[in-house]
Amino acid sequence: MNPTEGETDALAEPVPGALGERILLGHGSGGRLTADLFQGLFLPAFRSPQLEVAADQALVELGGATVAVTTDSFVVSPLFFPGGDIGRLAVCGTVNDLAVGGATPLYLTVGFILEEGLPVADLRRIVASMAEAAREAGVTIVAGDTKVVERGKGDGVFVNTTGVGLVPPGLRLSPRAIRPGDCILVSGPVGDHGVTIMALRSGIGVEAGIRSDTAPLSGLVRALLDAVPGAVRCMRDPTRGGLATTLVELARAAGLCFQVEEAAIPVREEVRALCEMLGIDPLYVANEGKLVAIVDGAAADAALAALRSHPLGREAQIIGRVASGPPGAVHLRTVVGGTRPLDLLEGEQLPRIC
Amino acid sequence: MRFVDEFRQQPLAQGLARALARAAERLPRPIHIMEVCGGHTHAIFRFGLHDLLPPQVRLIHGPGCPVCVTPRSRVEQAIALARQPGTILTCFGDMLRVPGHRTSLLGARAEGADVRMVYSALDALEIARAHPDRRVVWFAIGFETTIPGNAMAALRARGMGLQNFYLLTHQVLLPPALRAILDAPDVRVDAFIGPGHVSTIIGTEPYRFVAEEYGRPVVISGFEPLDLLQSILMIVRQVAEGRAEVEVQYRRAVPPRGNPIALRAMAEVFTPVTQEWRGLGMLPESGLGLRPEFAEMDADRAFPDLAPGELPDPRACACGEILRGVRTPPECPVFGTGCTPEHPLGACMVSPEGACAAYYRYRPHRSGRAEAAAAKAGDPEAAAAAAPAAGTPAATPGPGTPAATPAAGPSAPGGESR
């Protein structure tokens, strides 16, 4: 806040500081408010070299090995949705945060916060789903914790998972490795997960064939890294805030300008239709099984082929490239040939009325 | 996607852009066109249409966002209502973030008030039916597109014999706002892109005065990029040929006489009132309030003493001038500094459809002061990078956006998808 000189009225307005006085839903959206919370509260208190990097995973040196660590909590409602459930999500979310850092995910811990009255059958289903997702991802669940809160103090089940993985010697992925001329790849259609959840919550229903893309990316990442050794600069899984927020974060971290073609970004027909109906932009909708990779331009075709040869990457596309231009900007060439910059998601994404 | 992709074809867009460039050469001078509707503003930024316009055509973003023009006093009243024990306040999603004086409905909810986002007035009615022991207030805002839905809710509530359903109305009419803009001494608008979905309700007749009394062309437009480009072309041709007429580009949806059923429902429930507009002030006969026959549903009567009195717009904010097209957003002294989408001071920064929010989000570099200086020195429109609302959060149907899709059940806004 930096009111203009002489504009005392602006000063008199109750403009709160970056955090405001209370936590809002938007502070958990993964967008700008979340960043404010991290920068304004958590980082100053917990400051460490790993937190300063603010990546999806922290890298620590242990006994000569580079170990990746990450943690994530899951509070999705409804607990079960087409394409997954909170258990599958909790395993995949943490596995993916490790995988996009180049790590091979190895071990998970699981913490449950259960609400009094939860049907045991539901918990059984969630746990079975977690076990299956862990097998798919090749990780072992090695520790856990359970707490029960009074009825009304939780939303059925909250799950926290913490993951540990091993980074192959010599591999260092970082936005700072991005160079002009690099290509931007996405592993498949965006928006599936977020739109599935929004459709369920809005009561529109999901019989139109929309399902969450929740999946562990460790296999896909391995296939890509093996196919184009040394050519992958950086990877992310575009979860909260969607593809657009992820691209902006990468462009800023790299200090470079991204040029993206709207027409090249894969979005399922059903997802596009629902987004039009709700008035939201699929580029800002969460994914839980998609990969964004920035790859040396010379290796882009090989990288695309590698992604497409994996079951989770069949619909992969090259969506843009790193170019000269204002540092930190992401320019989208729209389907009609205009240009608009993309920005971080502002606050919580609310479905539009019409 | 059928019936959408057809209106977004790049070769046709480029063709229209070329035709526009040719037609603009015949303009006597550069012109300012106001797109009245927030839905149009949104589409212009989302598709980057500024890039396809000739330099002789500048766009000004008008007051057609119902959330933006709802004054602070009314928002404060809604917050006060929401805090009453035994009360549920229901509203459209994008109303949640609109600042009153001290907080917003979202803030009130974080403090414990029962505020629920719904997708249509009929969802609010359903909440009232499901909670006979609570008083359920529907924050009935909107332009002519949304008002028929509010009327239907009142009529159905009566039909169902509901005793616990109330409307807090702030319903605004578009033609009086256009007159206010045209009557302002410093008006800079040469023509209007008319809001298509308002005309699906009211038809074309109510705009005739703009052409006949004020000599400004009006082209009622659809909301896809090709609609807007074609409408701008029609306006440029009118000006170049010295015509001022009301034309309809959005013929696939706009009947000349509008929607008689909707108009009947509106007239049965509501009556014209003098209404306050954020940014424009009090405008006579510019709103619709409940008729005396529906007084028992009027939240103003059911909850007296909650109106906060006058709360003028913050003085530092240039919203009024921006809504009239006299200033561009970067020329406002608090743009991007004291006033941002997270902490908006003024109407135009409130909703993603507002002019300031659109400028703020879609310009790659934004240091308010430097930008304002650049805007003053050169061409503000050209400097404005084009793009739409990031994340496009919930918007109340603007005059241009279609009536709400009847979706079932209330829903917590946003929340976590993980």
PDB file of N, CA and C in Angstrom, chain A residues 24 44 51 85 88 101 145 150 164 174 226 230 245 254 342 350-351:
ATOM      1  N   LEU A  24      -8.690 -15.925   5.074  1.00  0.00           N
ATOM      2  CA  LEU A  24      -9.795 -16.107   4.139  1.00  0.00           C
ATOM      3  C   LEU A  24      -9.549 -17.391   3.345  1.00  0.00           C
ATOM      4  N   PRO A  44       9.327 -15.639   7.118  1.00  0.00           N
ATOM      5  CA  PRO A  44      10.112 -14.927   8.133  1.00  0.00           C
ATOM      6  C   PRO A  44      10.321 -15.759   9.400  1.00  0.00           C
ATOM      7  N   LEU A  51      13.453 -23.278   2.178  1.00  0.00           N
ATOM      8  CA  LEU A  51      12.212 -22.510   2.060  1.00  0.00           C
ATOM      9  C   LEU A  51      12.397 -21.304   1.147  1.00  0.00           C
ATOM     10  N   ASP A  85     -10.420 -40.069  -5.252  1.00  0.00           N
ATOM     11  CA  ASP A  85     -10.965 -39.757  -3.934  1.00  0.00           C
ATOM     12  C   ASP A  85      -9.840 -39.106  -3.140  1.00  0.00           C
ATOM     13  N   ARG A  88      -6.507 -41.242  -2.903  1.00  0.00           N
ATOM     14  CA  ARG A  88      -5.692 -41.280  -4.116  1.00  0.00           C
ATOM     15  C   ARG A  88      -4.999 -39.925  -4.320  1.00  0.00           C
ATOM     16  N   GLY A 101      10.499 -32.617  -9.153  1.00  0.00           N
ATOM     17  CA  GLY A 101      11.838 -32.152  -8.810  1.00  0.00           C
ATOM     18  C   GLY A 101      12.917 -33.094  -9.324  1.00  0.00           C
ATOM     19  N   ASP A 145      -0.266 -41.521  11.451  1.00  0.00           N
ATOM     20  CA  ASP A 145      -0.810 -40.981  12.688  1.00  0.00           C
ATOM     21  C   ASP A 145      -2.307 -40.802  12.488  1.00  0.00           C
ATOM     22  N   GLU A 150     -14.150 -33.898  17.220  1.00  0.00           N
ATOM     23  CA  GLU A 150     -15.587 -34.000  17.487  1.00  0.00           C
ATOM     24  C   GLU A 150     -16.395 -33.765  16.226  1.00  0.00           C
ATOM     25  N   VAL A 164       9.305 -38.691   0.826  1.00  0.00           N
ATOM     26  CA  VAL A 164      10.763 -38.624   0.721  1.00  0.00           C
ATOM     27  C   VAL A 164      11.177 -39.336  -0.557  1.00  0.00           C
ATOM     28  N   SER A 174      15.910 -26.705 -12.257  1.00  0.00           N
ATOM     29  CA  SER A 174      15.644 -25.421 -11.625  1.00  0.00           C
ATOM     30  C   SER A 174      15.153 -24.429 -12.678  1.00  0.00           C
ATOM     31  N   ASP A 226      14.726 -39.918 -18.949  1.00  0.00           N
ATOM     32  CA  ASP A 226      15.567 -40.915 -19.614  1.00  0.00           C
ATOM     33  C   ASP A 226      15.676 -40.661 -21.116  1.00  0.00           C
ATOM     34  N   GLY A 230      19.632 -34.519 -19.723  1.00  0.00           N
ATOM     35  CA  GLY A 230      20.289 -33.212 -19.710  1.00  0.00           C
ATOM     36  C   GLY A 230      19.490 -32.101 -20.368  1.00  0.00           C
ATOM     37  N   THR A 245      -1.041 -20.095 -13.544  1.00  0.00           N
ATOM     38  CA  THR A 245      -0.280 -19.698 -12.361  1.00  0.00           C
ATOM     39  C   THR A 245       1.098 -20.356 -12.370  1.00  0.00           C
ATOM     40  N   ALA A 254      12.513 -17.704 -13.489  1.00  0.00           N
ATOM     41  CA  ALA A 254      13.552 -17.749 -14.514  1.00  0.00           C
ATOM     42  C   ALA A 254      13.995 -16.351 -14.925  1.00  0.00           C
ATOM     43  N   LEU A 342      -0.780 -13.503 -19.006  1.00  0.00           N
ATOM     44  CA  LEU A 342      -1.353 -14.303 -17.928  1.00  0.00           C
ATOM     45  C   LEU A 342      -0.775 -13.825 -16.607  1.00  0.00           C
ATOM     46  N   LEU A 350     -13.905 -18.534  -7.805  1.00  0.00           N
ATOM     47  CA  LEU A 350     -15.325 -18.730  -7.533  1.00  0.00           C
ATOM     48  C   LEU A 350     -16.028 -19.013  -8.851  1.00  0.00           C
ATOM     49  N   PRO A 351     -16.858 -20.052  -8.880  1.00  0.00           N
ATOM     50  CA  PRO A 351     -17.563 -20.292 -10.130  1.00  0.00           C
ATOM     51  C   PRO A 351     -18.439 -19.096 -10.494  1.00  0.00           C
TER      52      PRO A 351
END
